Structure formats: structure tokens, C-alpha cells
XYZ file of C-alpha atoms in Angstrom:
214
model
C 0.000 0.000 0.000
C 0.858 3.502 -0.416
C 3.315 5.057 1.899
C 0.930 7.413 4.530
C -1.933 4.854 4.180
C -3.360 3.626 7.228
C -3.311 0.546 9.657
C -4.564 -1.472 12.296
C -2.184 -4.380 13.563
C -3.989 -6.601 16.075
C -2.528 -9.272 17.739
C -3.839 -11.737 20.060
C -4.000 -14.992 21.775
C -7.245 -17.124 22.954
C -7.969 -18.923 25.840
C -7.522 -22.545 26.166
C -11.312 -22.891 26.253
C -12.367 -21.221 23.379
C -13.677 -22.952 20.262
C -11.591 -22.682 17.515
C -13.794 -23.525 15.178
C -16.279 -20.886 16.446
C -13.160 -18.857 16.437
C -12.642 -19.401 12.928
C -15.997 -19.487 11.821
C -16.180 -15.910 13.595
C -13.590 -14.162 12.106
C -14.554 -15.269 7.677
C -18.291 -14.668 8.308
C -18.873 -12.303 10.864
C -15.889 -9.819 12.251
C -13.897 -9.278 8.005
C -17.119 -8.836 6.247
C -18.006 -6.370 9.388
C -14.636 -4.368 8.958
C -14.323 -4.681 5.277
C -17.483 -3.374 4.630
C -16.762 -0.143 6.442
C -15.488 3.067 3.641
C -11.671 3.166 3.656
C -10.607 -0.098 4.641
C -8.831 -1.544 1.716
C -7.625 -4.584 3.114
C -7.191 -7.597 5.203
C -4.499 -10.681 6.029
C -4.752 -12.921 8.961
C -1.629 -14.781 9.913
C -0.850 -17.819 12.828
C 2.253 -17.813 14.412
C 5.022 -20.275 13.720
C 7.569 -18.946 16.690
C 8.858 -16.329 18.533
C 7.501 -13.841 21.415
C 4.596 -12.412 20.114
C 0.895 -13.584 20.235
C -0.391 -16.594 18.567
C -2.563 -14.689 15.944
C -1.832 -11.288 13.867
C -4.286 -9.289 11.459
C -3.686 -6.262 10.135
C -6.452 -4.156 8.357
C -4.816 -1.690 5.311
C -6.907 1.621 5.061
C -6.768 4.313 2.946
C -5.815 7.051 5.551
C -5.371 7.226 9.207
C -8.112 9.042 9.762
C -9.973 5.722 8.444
C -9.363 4.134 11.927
C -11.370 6.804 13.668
C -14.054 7.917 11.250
C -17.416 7.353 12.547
C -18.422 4.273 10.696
C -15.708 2.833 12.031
C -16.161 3.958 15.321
C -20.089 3.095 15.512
C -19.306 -0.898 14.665
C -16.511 -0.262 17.931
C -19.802 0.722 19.799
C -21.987 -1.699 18.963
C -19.946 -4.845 18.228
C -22.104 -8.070 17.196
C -23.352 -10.515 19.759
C -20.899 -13.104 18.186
C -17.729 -10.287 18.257
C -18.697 -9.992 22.106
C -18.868 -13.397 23.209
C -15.585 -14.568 20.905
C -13.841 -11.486 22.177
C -14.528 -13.008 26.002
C -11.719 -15.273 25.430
C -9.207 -13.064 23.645
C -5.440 -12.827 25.582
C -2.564 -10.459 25.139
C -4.123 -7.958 23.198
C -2.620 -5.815 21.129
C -4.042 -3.111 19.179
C -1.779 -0.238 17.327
C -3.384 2.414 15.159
C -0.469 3.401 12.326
C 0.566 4.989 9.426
C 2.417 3.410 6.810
C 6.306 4.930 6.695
C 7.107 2.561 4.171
C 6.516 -0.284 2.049
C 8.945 -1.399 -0.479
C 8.770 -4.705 -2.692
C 6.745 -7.037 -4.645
C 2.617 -6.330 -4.072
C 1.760 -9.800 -3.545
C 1.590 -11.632 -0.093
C 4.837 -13.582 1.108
C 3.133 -16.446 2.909
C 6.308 -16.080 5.442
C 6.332 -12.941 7.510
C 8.559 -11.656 10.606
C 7.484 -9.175 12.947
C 9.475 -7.179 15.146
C 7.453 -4.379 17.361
C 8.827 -2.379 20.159
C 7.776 0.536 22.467
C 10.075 2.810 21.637
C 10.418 5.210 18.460
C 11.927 3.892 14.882
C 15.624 4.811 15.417
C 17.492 7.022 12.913
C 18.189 4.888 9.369
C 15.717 2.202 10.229
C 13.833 2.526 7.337
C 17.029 2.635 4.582
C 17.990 -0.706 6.777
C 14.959 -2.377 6.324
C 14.886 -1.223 2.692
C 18.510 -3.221 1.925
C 16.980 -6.485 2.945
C 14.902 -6.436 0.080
C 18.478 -7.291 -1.499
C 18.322 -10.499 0.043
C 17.115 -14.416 -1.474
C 13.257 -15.076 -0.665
C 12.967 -11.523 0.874
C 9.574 -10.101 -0.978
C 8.284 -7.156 0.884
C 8.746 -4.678 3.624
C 7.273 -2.632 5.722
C 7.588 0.002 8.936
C 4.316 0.901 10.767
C 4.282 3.579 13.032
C 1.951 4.625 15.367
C -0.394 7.433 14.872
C -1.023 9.553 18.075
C -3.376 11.926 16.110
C -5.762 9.387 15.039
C -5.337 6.757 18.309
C -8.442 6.655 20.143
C -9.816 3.886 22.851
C -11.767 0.879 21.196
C -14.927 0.407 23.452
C -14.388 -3.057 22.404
C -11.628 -3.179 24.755
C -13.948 -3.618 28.145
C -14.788 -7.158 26.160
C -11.508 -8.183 26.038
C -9.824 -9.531 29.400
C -6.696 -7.735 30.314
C -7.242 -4.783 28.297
C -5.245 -3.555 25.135
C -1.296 -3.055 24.731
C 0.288 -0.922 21.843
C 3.178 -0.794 19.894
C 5.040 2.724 18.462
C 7.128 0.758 15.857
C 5.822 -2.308 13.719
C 8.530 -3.621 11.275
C 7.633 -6.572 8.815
C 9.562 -8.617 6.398
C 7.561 -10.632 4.151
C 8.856 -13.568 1.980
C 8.914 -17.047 0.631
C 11.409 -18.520 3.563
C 11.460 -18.222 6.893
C 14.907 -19.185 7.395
C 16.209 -17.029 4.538
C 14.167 -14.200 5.759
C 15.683 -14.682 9.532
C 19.237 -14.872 7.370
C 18.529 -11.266 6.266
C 17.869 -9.507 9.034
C 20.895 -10.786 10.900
C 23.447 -9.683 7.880
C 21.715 -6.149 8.210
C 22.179 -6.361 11.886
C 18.614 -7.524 13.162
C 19.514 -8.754 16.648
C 15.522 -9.344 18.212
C 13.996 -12.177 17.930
C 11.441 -11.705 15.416
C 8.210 -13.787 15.643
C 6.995 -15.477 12.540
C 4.090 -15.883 11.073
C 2.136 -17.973 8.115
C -0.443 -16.277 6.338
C -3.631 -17.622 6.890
C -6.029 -15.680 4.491
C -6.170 -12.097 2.502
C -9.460 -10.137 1.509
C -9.576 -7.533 -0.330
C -12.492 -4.642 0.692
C -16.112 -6.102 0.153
C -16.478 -3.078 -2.297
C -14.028 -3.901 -4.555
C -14.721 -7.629 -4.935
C -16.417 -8.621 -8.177
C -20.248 -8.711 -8.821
């Protein structure tokens, strides 16, 4: 997506009790076609991890702006979330939720089905994006990307009281994307990459509901 776009990087684990396939079943018919369907979300890619730190699940919504992720369509469906979105979101653990803007995205369009993720607290240090940029030199490296968060358009999810624990967030979001995880973890240490990323495998990408085919 175009640098300045928008995005929403969730990422979450569930509890041990939870159905998975009312889980799954959740997410494709009830909670994308909810979010897609809202003006200015472009969109979607659900991923389960393979290893590393972070939680077990990652989506990340693409928007057209920012200001997407607190217009008021969006915010109404935050108010009044479905009855299925508020019992699945019940068992939902370490929560994250970070409201960005794209600072870059370099590479092929398509989706890797490998992806690292490496998110921190702090601030993208000076030259991070002209690092992450080289690795695209690199075998079975595809794509890039550096989210950042976006304190003018970050506001509290009301969906949050659902969710045990409440929300964390993230100021920096970098993502390789590519065709091997090994190659890709190869990469980042020759360009000097020392956290553990956490890797995922894609599970499924949507485009919006308004630009699918009749």
C-alpha cells in the first residue's frame, strides 16, 4: 500500500477454552465482512504464528488514511460490536491493538506467505527505514514494511472492556515478508537484526467487500 496509508495491527492470543472452530468461523463470516465493509478499509491478512515472542494470531487491516481508523463508521461498529464479536472477544489474551501509518513499504505487491514481525515501544531509530529497505536485497525476501503509530488518530476501542486484560500498543511495527522463513531470519541478521522476530504464516487475505467482483 501507499506510503501514509493507514493501519490497524492486532494481535492476540485465545484462551484454552475457546472454540476454535467458532473462532474461525467468527472471524470469515462475521468480524472481516463487518470491517471490510466499512469506507476506507482496503484490506485484510490474517496470519498464525510459527515462533517467537509475540501472540499466537496477527491481522492487520490496510486503510486508505489514518483518519480511516477513527471515522465514525468505524467507530459506531466499535460501539456496537455483534453478539458473536462480544462473546468470541470473552476469550481473547494479550491484546494488542496499534493504530499506524504506513512509513514505508517497499517490494513485490503480492503476499509472502512467510512474515517476521518485530514491534517495540520505543520510536523507529534514525536509518531504520534505509535498513529495512537493503533487505529487500536479500534471497526469498519479498516485501517490507515500517508501521508507526499514529497519536493523532489513536483513540480507545470500546471493544476493549470485552476483552480480558485490556489492550497493549506498539510505536514501531517492522515486517519482512517472503517465501522462507529461514532465509528471511538470514537477512535480518546480515543487516544487523539482533531481536527475535516472531513469525508468522499467512492464513487468508481479503480484499475490501467493495471492490470484490459482482
Amino acid at each position: 500500500m501507499a506510503k501514509g496509508g493507514g493501519l490497524l495491527c492486532v494481535m492476540n492470543d485465545i484462551a484454552p477454552e475457546c472454540d476454535r472452530r467458532d473462532y474461525e468461523a467468527w472471524y470469515q463470516g462475521d468480524h472481516l465482512p463487518d470491517r471490510l465493509g466499512i469506507a476506507g478499509f482496503q484490506h485484510a491478512r490474517r496470519y498464525r504464528r510459527l515462533n517467537g515472542p509475540r501472540a499466537e494470531f496477527l491481522t492487520f487491516y490496510e486503510t486508505a488514511t489514518p483518519q480511516v481508523l477513527c471515522s465514525a463508521p468505524y467507530l459506531k461498529r466499535l460501539a456496537e460490536p455483534t453478539d458473536w464479536t462480544a462473546r468470541i472477544m470473552a476469550h481473547f489474551r494479550t491484546m494488542s491493538r496499534s493504530i499506524c501509518h504506513v512509513a514505508l513499504d517497499e517490494g513485490q505487491a503480492g503476499a509472502g506467505g512467510m512474515l517476521a514481525l518485530m514491534a517495540q515501544q520505543e520510536a523507529p531509530a534514525a536509518g531504520l527505514e534505509a535498513r529495512l529497505a537493503a533487505i529487500l536485497e536479500k534471497p526469498a525476501v519479498t516485501r517490507v514494511r515500517l508501521w508507526q503509530a499514529d497519536p493523532s488518530v489513536t483513540v480507545p476501542s470500546p471493544e476493549e472492556k470485552l476483552r480480558p486484560g485490556g489492550d497493549a500498543s506498539f510505536a514501531t511495527i517492522m515486517v519482512v515478508e517472503g517465501t522462507n522463513a529461514e532465509m528471511i531470519q538470514a537477512a535480518l541478521t546480515a543487516h544487523g537484526f539482533t531481536a527475535a522476530p516472531t513469525f508468522y504464516s499467512l492464513i487468508y487475505a481479503a480484499p475490501s467487500l467493495k471492490d470484490s467482483p459482482a
